[in-house]
Amino acid sequence: MSEEKNGMTRRDLLGGSVKIAALASVSGGTVLSASQAAASGAAGGKADVPPGQLDEYYGFWSGGHSGEVRVLGLPSMRELMRIPVFNRESATGWGATNESIKILSEGLTPETREYLKKQGKTTFDHGDTHHPRPSYTEGSYDGRYVFINDKANTRIARIRLDIMKTDKVLEIPNAHAIHGLRLQRYPKTGYVFCNSEMRIPLPNDGTNMKDPKKYTGIFTAVDGETMKVAWQVLVSGNLDNNDADYSGKYVASTCYNSEEGTTTAEMTASPTDHAVFFNIKAIEEAVKAGKATMISGIPVVDGRKEAKSQFTRYIPVPNSPHGCNASPDGKYLMLNGKLSPTVTIVEWAKLDDLFAGKISERDCVVGEPEIGLGPLHTTFDGRGNAYTSVFLDSQIVKWNVADAIRAFKGEKVNPIRQKLDVHYQVGHTNASMGESKDADGKWLVALCKFSKDRFLNVGPLKPENDQLIDISGDEMKLVHDGPTFAEPHDATIVHRSKIKPVDVYNPNDPLFDDLHAMAKADGVKLGTDSKIITDGNKVRVYMTSQAPSFSMTEFTVKKGSEVTVIVSNQDDVSDLTHGFTLIGHNVCMEIGPKAHASHTFRADRPGVWYYYCQWFCHALHMEMQGRMLVES
Ligand code: K7E
Ligand code: CUA
């Protein structure tokens, strides 16, 4: 550990010798190009990150209906971490510790909290994450946060990237199923834009249920700093995916079901749907001027088609568009056809004239190339090419944006560069840095919904297949298959230079504010003292941990006590996490280096109950234990 204190780790030293070795091989003239290496599989190719070496990129993966977010290293595709968000998580005690319960419950609406309380719950136990979005400053990733939606229970969450933990969860009132989620890019995040996918009556209180035509969609802007809803806009149609521009003026969303029906046949009856474009300044001004209606305490403006407001414009596109992707040059927005084989290209700069009434909606469309059957999502390499996932054809299609625009003007050019088979039925695709202005066109992932025959059979429920594709050369090359559990919808790939996680907690992090306050009121020095405070039928047990022991190896409580165990980890060494698991009481938690964690439970079972450290921390880790004696 002393090497770390000197500011130099063993890794830094090793890194130095690797750099020297690399230079030596360059002078030897035997370096393969990226695609040569990948194609030949020589020394594993470029995607192979040898043991001991670090990946170049972080990938933030949605965990779909597992409710979590995963962190992968790219190009190795090694899973580095799982960040519990909307799920109940066994390893860390997420959803059960006092600190996580607070985060998971404080952002719920009063009605939801009341409903859950009647079920004996403090929060939901599951979520459905789709769109992990790292925060921006001036169009570049700034390494502060990742935001993520929960379609299942209409929430969003924020993950702090310094510690890679969820720190805020917010239920969105007036909305139903948050699906599309994107961030303001300029000047910074800023707003978190949330699409309510399902249309509901407002208020949704049992009145006005019979006529679905009177239901409404709603679009929400949350302030990503305070995690409070800033404003909402009523919209026509079911909002699907969204994206913001690079100037901070506009945000847009694809909509299906402009028919506003309730059956599949009704929803797909019309050959056209629309994308809705929001004028952020116009909305902000109306809200500021008090022109919004307050619903559930939130200022709401009417941007529905029939309202013909200054807040929105509806650009007609072919039936049931899905993905919505802003190009990193800041110029275009791609609306992916899904039921149509096309991608519709909208030029952001035309929106000023559209909102001013100088041009009509379709005048904003500057291209509509035919890509293949079932285009879902598009990503970019920063060299003028777009890559669209095509679900039905099971392909990634590389096409040139400038050529697509020229073809739309009538020139005889074919924008399609290459079609690469993927395995199988690809959903999202995402390129390295592709959602920021720093798109670098090195790697692309194809998140395939089906793996079928690609892996050993594990029974009827198969993993999905996340494929890695080298896009650094003229030709796309498939270099890796990676099985994943349900269900990565989307992933964002960020260069490691943008993310700076810490190794050890700050013991005074705001995450621990409540514990500090409680300890202070108890006259306990948190992180130092070992003390039992009895407060009526409540007992608070303060202890510390330092490998390989707890400061308290025994404590006694009376049956029926409400016990809160608070553990402060005194180890300040990288990777020295302890745990606290109490046998037979549904209690477990993670305590990272210099962190504090607490868990409250009822001691209702007389007898001897052991607690132990479940996080392997020391040669004497098995011996890191103690006893709770419950007196009858
Ligand atoms: Cu296409 Cu929810 Cu982004 Cu799934 S969504 S694929
Ligand atoms: Cu502490 Cu294992």
XYZ file of C-alpha atoms and ligand atoms in Angstrom:
640
model
C 0.000 0.000 0.000
C 2.925 2.338 0.553
C 3.415 2.553 -3.189
C -0.057 4.104 -3.494
C 0.746 6.641 -0.813
C 3.772 7.685 -2.825
C 1.392 8.487 -5.654
C 2.752 5.651 -7.770
C 1.014 2.319 -8.050
C 2.408 -0.956 -9.220
C 0.208 -0.506 -12.274
C 1.862 2.817 -13.138
C 5.249 1.132 -13.008
C 4.083 -1.773 -15.154
C 2.398 0.643 -17.565
C 5.749 2.288 -18.093
C 7.435 -0.918 -19.153
C 4.536 -1.786 -21.462
C 4.893 1.568 -23.177
C 8.579 0.878 -23.736
C 7.778 -2.551 -25.165
C 5.202 -1.011 -27.494
C 7.704 1.528 -28.767
C 10.199 -1.243 -29.401
C 7.720 -3.110 -31.562
C 6.921 0.024 -33.564
C 10.587 0.486 -34.405
C 10.649 -3.151 -35.428
C 7.974 -2.356 -37.973
C 5.766 -5.313 -37.096
C 2.660 -3.529 -35.854
C -0.559 -4.793 -37.403
C -3.294 -2.351 -38.302
C -6.360 -2.626 -36.111
C -8.420 -4.430 -38.703
C -5.546 -6.714 -39.694
C -5.078 -7.709 -36.121
C -8.789 -8.296 -35.580
C -9.151 -10.234 -38.822
C -6.120 -12.432 -38.282
C -6.887 -12.935 -34.628
C -3.151 -12.515 -34.163
C -2.275 -12.212 -30.484
C -6.034 -12.019 -29.936
C -6.444 -8.890 -32.051
C -7.180 -5.452 -30.791
C -10.232 -6.423 -28.777
C -8.168 -8.692 -26.587
C -6.993 -6.809 -23.534
C -4.313 -8.978 -21.927
C -4.454 -9.834 -18.226
C -3.253 -6.913 -16.163
C -4.024 -4.337 -18.825
C -6.819 -1.831 -18.550
C -9.553 -1.174 -21.044
C -9.649 2.087 -22.956
C -13.378 2.717 -22.508
C -16.067 2.464 -19.896
C -19.360 1.104 -21.158
C -22.506 1.949 -19.219
C -25.017 -0.795 -19.927
C -28.661 -0.768 -19.038
C -29.698 -3.908 -17.211
C -33.241 -3.792 -18.607
C -35.770 -5.423 -16.315
C -33.019 -6.527 -13.932
C -33.368 -2.879 -12.842
C -29.634 -2.237 -12.638
C -26.855 -0.561 -14.598
C -23.706 -2.456 -15.515
C -20.250 -1.138 -16.156
C -18.232 -2.922 -18.811
C -14.697 -2.366 -19.980
C -14.199 -1.989 -23.714
C -12.868 -3.399 -25.890
C -12.517 -6.471 -23.659
C -16.278 -6.462 -22.891
C -15.391 -7.583 -19.376
C -18.161 -6.827 -16.901
C -16.542 -4.639 -14.243
C -19.394 -3.728 -11.942
C -23.120 -3.882 -11.409
C -24.688 -0.777 -9.989
C -27.979 -1.527 -8.277
C -30.564 1.117 -9.099
C -34.230 0.075 -9.026
C -33.629 -3.524 -7.947
C -33.163 -5.105 -4.543
C -29.567 -6.290 -4.496
C -28.177 -9.012 -2.269
C -24.448 -8.308 -2.362
C -24.600 -4.685 -1.277
C -27.889 -4.645 0.623
C -29.226 -2.072 -1.832
C -32.926 -1.585 -1.141
C -32.557 -2.785 2.445
C -29.999 -0.534 4.120
C -31.346 2.681 5.627
C -29.280 4.801 3.260
C -30.532 3.052 0.107
C -34.144 2.959 1.326
C -34.012 6.706 1.780
C -32.718 7.227 -1.769
C -35.304 4.827 -3.198
C -38.266 6.269 -1.321
C -37.790 10.004 -0.848
C -38.453 10.827 -4.502
C -41.740 8.910 -4.698
C -45.042 10.774 -4.918
C -47.134 10.864 -1.714
C -49.793 8.690 -3.431
C -47.251 6.010 -4.353
C -45.712 6.054 -0.910
C -49.145 5.608 0.631
C -49.966 2.742 -1.725
C -46.676 0.961 -1.003
C -47.021 1.459 2.731
C -50.286 -0.466 2.619
C -48.339 -3.309 0.978
C -45.811 -3.149 3.816
C -43.189 -1.650 1.491
C -41.090 1.461 1.432
C -40.365 1.356 -2.286
C -40.764 -0.721 -5.417
C -38.649 -3.869 -5.639
C -37.993 -3.764 -9.365
C -37.503 -1.493 -12.324
C -36.945 -1.594 -16.062
C -33.933 0.399 -17.209
C -33.380 1.234 -20.874
C -31.287 4.323 -21.455
C -28.115 5.067 -19.469
C -26.955 8.609 -20.255
C -23.699 10.135 -19.008
C -23.882 13.870 -18.245
C -22.452 16.591 -20.495
C -20.719 19.894 -20.366
C -20.755 21.663 -23.735
C -21.472 18.499 -25.650
C -18.657 16.461 -24.063
C -18.966 13.863 -21.339
C -18.011 15.418 -18.013
C -17.877 12.316 -15.822
C -20.305 13.595 -13.171
C -23.367 11.390 -13.531
C -25.185 8.706 -15.428
C -28.958 9.082 -15.576
C -31.277 6.154 -16.263
C -35.015 5.620 -16.754
C -37.387 3.132 -15.145
C -40.162 2.244 -17.535
C -41.870 -0.093 -15.069
C -42.540 2.368 -12.268
C -42.237 5.759 -13.981
C -38.999 6.830 -12.357
C -35.574 8.119 -13.225
C -32.364 7.724 -11.251
C -29.005 9.389 -11.053
C -25.722 7.527 -10.543
C -22.709 9.393 -9.206
C -19.690 8.417 -11.273
C -17.141 9.316 -8.585
C -18.384 6.388 -6.493
C -20.494 4.543 -9.100
C -23.536 4.457 -6.830
C -27.097 5.653 -7.246
C -27.701 8.835 -5.280
C -31.164 10.013 -6.402
C -34.353 8.360 -7.537
C -37.358 10.376 -8.685
C -40.848 9.313 -9.633
C -42.291 11.500 -12.385
C -45.813 12.690 -11.513
C -48.519 12.911 -14.237
C -46.527 10.463 -16.371
C -46.870 6.751 -17.083
C -43.844 4.568 -17.944
C -40.713 6.659 -18.543
C -39.067 5.250 -21.647
C -36.986 7.653 -23.746
C -34.449 9.541 -21.662
C -31.822 11.999 -22.844
C -29.848 14.851 -21.453
C -29.355 18.475 -22.282
C -25.939 18.719 -23.948
C -25.418 22.438 -23.983
C -24.362 24.380 -21.994
C -24.501 21.387 -19.673
C -26.769 18.794 -18.050
C -28.938 20.573 -17.092
C -32.198 19.036 -18.015
C -32.960 15.359 -18.040
C -35.666 14.853 -20.662
C -38.098 12.064 -19.859
C -40.688 10.548 -22.179
C -43.904 9.227 -20.727
C -44.642 6.364 -23.054
C -48.240 5.544 -22.157
C -51.105 7.998 -22.515
C -53.342 8.407 -19.483
C -56.199 10.631 -18.333
C -55.123 13.601 -16.228
C -55.762 13.423 -13.357
C -55.455 9.643 -13.358
C -57.816 9.136 -10.437
C -60.578 6.903 -11.742
C -62.439 9.602 -13.627
C -62.359 9.997 -17.418
C -61.145 6.474 -18.071
C -63.638 5.446 -20.728
C -62.506 7.530 -23.686
C -58.855 6.890 -24.600
C -59.073 9.762 -27.083
C -59.064 12.054 -24.063
C -55.921 10.519 -22.620
C -52.725 12.491 -23.003
C -49.004 11.944 -23.376
C -46.617 14.060 -21.349
C -43.012 15.159 -21.742
C -40.951 16.046 -18.679
C -37.849 18.115 -18.051
C -36.128 17.356 -14.741
C -33.363 19.547 -13.357
C -30.467 17.097 -13.199
C -28.736 18.996 -10.380
C -31.658 19.226 -7.948
C -33.492 16.173 -9.324
C -36.780 18.090 -9.208
C -39.238 18.302 -12.092
C -38.833 21.665 -13.854
C -41.794 21.534 -16.259
C -43.971 19.278 -18.352
C -45.605 19.501 -21.779
C -48.796 17.774 -22.882
C -48.226 16.014 -26.208
C -50.153 14.049 -28.824
C -49.207 10.417 -29.394
C -47.101 7.922 -27.434
C -43.596 9.272 -26.842
C -40.905 6.729 -27.615
C -37.251 7.844 -27.792
C -35.841 11.363 -27.604
C -32.684 13.353 -28.114
C -31.473 16.890 -27.589
C -29.485 19.122 -29.907
C -25.965 20.473 -29.300
C -27.064 24.088 -28.883
C -29.470 23.819 -25.963
C -32.433 25.107 -28.006
C -34.393 22.015 -28.982
C -35.202 18.512 -27.911
C -37.223 16.038 -29.943
C -39.055 12.782 -29.523
C -40.330 10.084 -31.818
C -43.984 9.186 -31.315
C -45.906 6.111 -32.271
C -49.676 5.884 -32.163
C -50.501 9.340 -33.480
C -53.833 7.575 -34.089
C -54.253 7.537 -30.295
C -55.781 4.079 -30.379
C -55.486 1.296 -27.810
C -55.166 -1.854 -29.937
C -52.208 -2.746 -32.156
C -54.423 -2.406 -35.229
C -55.616 1.030 -34.167
C -52.110 2.153 -33.246
C -50.636 1.306 -36.636
C -53.583 2.237 -38.869
C -52.147 5.452 -40.291
C -49.179 5.330 -42.703
C -47.628 8.290 -40.900
C -46.784 9.193 -37.337
C -44.770 12.125 -36.136
C -41.783 13.328 -34.225
C -42.451 16.160 -31.825
C -39.937 18.989 -31.454
C -39.902 21.066 -28.286
C -38.805 24.685 -28.140
C -37.047 24.857 -24.767
C -36.888 28.645 -24.553
C -40.569 29.127 -25.399
C -41.537 26.618 -22.700
C -39.230 28.180 -20.098
C -40.622 31.652 -20.817
C -44.228 30.506 -20.500
C -43.444 28.776 -17.211
C -41.625 31.857 -15.921
C -44.533 34.103 -16.907
C -46.892 31.898 -14.914
C -48.740 30.782 -18.035
C -48.482 27.089 -17.173
C -51.206 25.110 -15.427
C -50.147 23.550 -12.150
C -50.868 19.799 -12.056
C -49.592 17.822 -9.055
C -47.495 20.862 -8.198
C -45.766 20.924 -11.598
C -46.076 23.653 -14.237
C -47.576 22.045 -17.356
C -47.983 23.687 -20.764
C -50.165 22.404 -23.583
C -48.089 21.317 -26.557
C -50.655 18.990 -28.109
C -51.091 19.113 -31.868
C -54.512 20.693 -31.700
C -53.301 23.393 -29.301
C -51.098 24.807 -32.112
C -48.771 26.263 -29.502
C -45.366 27.911 -29.753
C -44.021 25.027 -27.619
C -44.050 22.201 -30.149
C -43.989 21.271 -33.817
C -45.005 17.897 -35.223
C -42.965 16.670 -38.170
C -44.698 13.833 -40.036
C -42.598 10.698 -40.500
C -43.449 7.161 -41.648
C -45.446 4.944 -39.276
C -44.138 4.061 -35.783
C -40.657 5.601 -35.645
C -38.413 4.398 -32.823
C -34.834 5.592 -32.237
C -33.995 9.275 -32.102
C -30.307 10.129 -32.479
C -28.490 13.450 -32.756
C -25.348 13.413 -34.883
C -22.142 14.474 -33.114
C -21.501 17.326 -35.581
C -24.545 19.000 -34.034
C -26.347 19.291 -37.367
C -28.829 16.451 -37.705
C -31.331 14.294 -35.925
C -32.020 10.762 -37.157
C -35.540 9.380 -36.735
C -35.420 5.630 -37.195
C -38.318 4.134 -39.144
C -38.921 0.777 -37.415
C -41.985 -0.134 -39.516
C -40.575 1.862 -42.404
C -37.218 0.831 -43.946
C -36.070 4.442 -43.781
C -34.248 6.812 -41.467
C -35.567 10.374 -41.618
C -32.877 13.064 -41.331
C -33.993 16.364 -39.799
C -31.698 19.385 -39.847
C -31.778 21.153 -36.463
C -30.937 24.537 -38.012
C -34.237 24.558 -39.921
C -36.249 24.527 -36.708
C -35.847 28.269 -36.120
C -37.705 28.911 -39.377
C -40.251 26.202 -38.641
C -41.145 27.711 -35.264
C -41.212 31.165 -36.876
C -43.777 29.875 -39.373
C -41.521 30.528 -42.373
C -41.336 26.924 -43.578
C -43.502 23.843 -43.207
C -42.768 20.704 -41.189
C -41.467 18.486 -43.981
C -39.108 21.281 -45.120
C -36.959 20.330 -42.141
C -36.341 16.870 -43.590
C -33.102 16.784 -45.592
C -32.741 13.049 -46.159
C -34.618 9.769 -45.911
C -32.360 6.908 -46.971
C -33.637 3.338 -47.192
C -31.575 1.332 -44.752
C -33.174 -2.093 -44.432
C -36.051 -3.793 -42.668
C -36.707 -2.502 -39.175
C -34.257 0.353 -38.506
C -34.253 0.959 -34.751
C -31.303 3.079 -33.636
C -28.436 5.005 -35.199
C -24.978 5.887 -33.967
C -22.025 7.756 -35.457
C -18.276 7.553 -35.984
C -17.447 11.276 -36.118
C -16.230 10.848 -39.714
C -19.593 11.539 -41.334
C -20.912 7.978 -41.218
C -23.981 6.691 -39.462
C -24.559 3.125 -38.281
C -28.124 1.946 -37.999
C -29.298 -1.195 -36.247
C -31.777 -3.054 -38.402
C -33.882 -5.422 -36.350
C -35.617 -7.610 -38.923
C -32.605 -7.968 -41.195
C -30.290 -8.559 -38.181
C -27.734 -6.140 -39.526
C -25.737 -3.065 -38.725
C -25.872 -0.804 -41.755
C -23.135 1.750 -42.281
C -24.176 4.713 -44.396
C -22.822 8.135 -45.240
C -24.893 11.076 -44.026
C -23.722 13.593 -46.660
C -24.440 11.112 -49.440
C -27.911 10.427 -48.056
C -28.627 14.153 -48.153
C -27.327 14.415 -51.726
C -29.456 11.435 -52.777
C -32.525 13.116 -51.263
C -31.836 16.124 -53.473
C -31.953 13.833 -56.483
C -28.267 13.053 -57.040
C -27.454 9.503 -58.081
C -25.426 8.378 -55.059
C -25.807 5.357 -52.874
C -25.244 6.303 -49.229
C -24.969 2.663 -48.063
C -21.365 1.675 -47.321
C -21.699 -1.767 -45.766
C -24.212 -4.161 -44.240
C -22.832 -6.434 -41.533
C -24.747 -9.429 -40.183
C -25.186 -9.523 -36.413
C -26.587 -12.328 -34.271
C -29.490 -11.810 -33.919
C -32.221 -9.168 -34.048
C -30.294 -6.156 -32.923
C -31.883 -3.446 -30.779
C -29.666 -0.530 -29.857
C -26.289 0.114 -31.354
C -23.799 2.562 -29.973
C -20.334 3.721 -31.010
C -17.487 4.866 -28.778
C -18.119 8.468 -27.679
C -20.854 8.476 -30.341
C -23.414 10.404 -28.310
C -21.021 13.278 -27.671
C -19.261 15.743 -29.918
C -16.078 13.704 -29.341
C -17.319 10.677 -31.341
C -14.108 8.803 -32.161
C -15.282 5.967 -34.380
C -13.275 3.120 -32.878
C -15.754 0.641 -31.487
C -19.403 -0.121 -31.908
C -21.632 -2.436 -29.944
C -24.655 -4.201 -31.356
C -26.987 -5.203 -28.542
C -28.703 -8.233 -29.988
C -31.972 -9.379 -28.482
C -31.450 -13.040 -29.306
C -28.354 -15.220 -29.019
C -30.015 -18.457 -30.217
C -27.126 -20.760 -31.150
C -24.155 -18.524 -30.269
C -23.504 -19.925 -26.791
C -23.758 -23.144 -24.805
C -27.396 -23.913 -24.173
C -28.508 -22.844 -20.707
C -32.121 -23.903 -21.019
C -35.109 -22.136 -22.490
C -34.092 -18.726 -21.186
C -31.106 -17.673 -23.279
C -28.728 -14.796 -22.721
C -28.693 -11.898 -25.135
C -25.690 -11.261 -27.323
C -23.778 -8.009 -27.148
C -21.448 -7.926 -30.111
C -18.385 -5.754 -30.457
C -17.527 -4.382 -33.872
C -14.326 -2.651 -34.904
C -15.319 0.426 -36.955
C -11.898 2.082 -37.042
C -11.238 1.070 -40.629
C -13.245 1.350 -43.832
C -14.911 -1.960 -43.126
C -16.804 -2.993 -40.029
C -15.379 -6.135 -38.412
C -17.143 -8.263 -35.845
C -14.595 -9.103 -33.132
C -16.434 -10.348 -30.051
C -19.615 -12.025 -28.797
C -20.614 -11.249 -25.222
C -23.536 -12.956 -23.516
C -25.553 -10.707 -21.197
C -28.455 -11.243 -18.873
C -31.798 -9.466 -19.255
C -31.749 -7.029 -20.861
C -29.372 -4.378 -22.141
C -31.464 -2.037 -24.258
C -28.827 0.576 -24.661
C -25.228 1.270 -23.713
C -23.037 4.338 -23.765
C -19.306 4.101 -24.358
C -17.115 6.709 -22.703
C -13.343 7.095 -22.935
C -11.683 6.322 -19.610
C -10.041 9.759 -19.516
C -13.492 11.254 -18.853
C -14.278 9.240 -15.731
C -12.449 9.643 -12.438
C -13.836 7.357 -9.750
C -12.338 7.439 -6.258
C -10.835 4.441 -4.445
C -11.897 5.308 -0.930
C -15.015 7.080 0.337
C -14.932 10.497 1.874
C -16.265 9.659 5.360
C -18.073 13.020 5.313
C -19.777 12.431 1.969
C -23.340 13.827 1.924
C -24.481 10.202 1.594
C -23.685 9.819 5.283
C -25.291 13.076 6.500
C -28.163 11.308 8.242
C -25.808 8.965 10.067
C -23.619 11.838 11.207
C -26.683 13.668 12.525
C -27.953 10.590 14.320
C -24.547 9.851 15.855
C -24.167 13.450 16.971
C -27.546 13.344 18.707
C -26.438 10.105 20.386
C -23.143 11.639 21.513
C -21.236 9.117 19.408
C -18.163 9.871 17.318
C -19.079 8.170 14.066
C -16.266 6.110 12.632
C -14.380 5.956 15.912
C -16.647 4.958 18.780
C -18.181 1.599 19.541
C -21.303 2.197 21.557
C -24.770 0.884 22.245
C -27.455 3.532 22.695
C -30.759 2.432 24.169
C -33.641 4.744 23.430
C -36.886 3.191 24.695
C -37.454 0.115 22.607
C -34.966 1.353 20.038
C -31.347 0.263 20.168
C -28.575 1.754 18.086
C -25.392 -0.277 17.840
C -22.401 1.695 16.590
C -19.346 -0.316 15.631
C -16.352 -0.052 13.348
C -14.673 -2.556 11.120
C -11.000 -3.015 10.436
C -9.675 -6.157 8.820
C -10.079 -8.743 10.181
C -12.492 -7.766 12.944
C -15.492 -5.788 14.042
C -14.892 -3.494 17.006
C -17.827 -5.179 18.726
C -17.886 -8.958 18.834
C -20.956 -9.192 21.039
C -24.014 -7.124 21.871
C -27.188 -7.883 23.761
C -30.707 -6.629 23.061
C -34.154 -7.432 24.410
C -36.675 -9.302 22.288
C -38.905 -6.852 20.457
C -36.251 -4.160 20.149
C -35.958 -2.187 16.962
C -32.244 -2.473 16.324
C -30.171 -0.245 14.071
C -26.660 -1.492 13.397
C -24.277 1.178 12.138
C -20.919 -0.011 10.837
C -18.116 2.394 9.956
C -15.254 0.944 7.958
C -11.954 2.301 9.223
C -9.862 0.725 6.508
C -8.723 3.336 4.053
C -7.082 1.006 1.595
C -8.236 0.581 -1.985
C -10.434 -2.506 -2.439
C -10.900 -3.172 1.275
C -14.653 -3.483 1.543
C -16.236 -5.194 4.517
C -19.737 -6.520 4.897
C -22.195 -7.080 7.705
C -24.558 -10.012 7.418
C -26.782 -11.006 10.321
C -27.936 -14.579 10.128
C -31.695 -15.151 10.067
C -32.738 -11.494 10.010
C -32.714 -10.438 6.366
C -29.806 -8.101 7.081
C -26.805 -7.607 4.849
C -24.825 -4.598 3.750
C -21.660 -3.464 2.059
C -19.346 -1.040 3.831
C -16.718 0.358 1.474
C -13.386 1.764 2.665
C -14.087 4.748 4.958
C -17.843 4.381 4.403
C -20.650 4.080 6.913
C -23.750 1.938 6.471
C -26.757 1.115 8.594
C -29.595 -1.363 8.694
C -32.688 -1.373 10.915
C -34.547 -4.545 11.866
C -36.606 -6.054 14.689
C -34.878 -8.429 17.067
C -37.823 -10.752 17.618
C -36.051 -14.093 17.829
C -34.527 -14.921 21.234
C -31.183 -16.684 21.063
C -27.696 -16.322 19.701
C -27.428 -14.840 16.241
C -24.073 -14.513 14.570
C -23.129 -11.713 12.283
C -20.215 -11.992 9.892
C -18.333 -10.103 7.237
C -19.472 -11.445 3.862
C -16.937 -9.526 1.836
C -13.661 -11.414 1.578
C -11.196 -8.999 3.127
C -8.328 -10.780 4.847
C -6.754 -14.161 5.513
C -8.786 -14.139 8.730
C -11.976 -13.007 6.974
C -13.840 -16.116 8.181
C -13.028 -15.087 11.733
C -14.493 -11.598 11.218
C -17.706 -12.185 13.139
C -19.659 -11.479 16.295
C -22.823 -12.438 18.180
C -26.085 -10.704 18.825
C -27.706 -12.075 21.974
C -31.457 -11.592 22.013
C -32.945 -11.936 25.523
C -36.501 -13.180 25.784
Cu -35.058 0.455 -28.700
Cu -36.338 0.994 -24.834
Cu -34.173 2.302 -26.472
Cu -35.165 -1.286 -26.277
S -35.569 0.813 -26.734
S -34.173 -1.700 -28.161
Cu -14.171 -8.024 6.560
Cu -14.447 -10.001 5.330
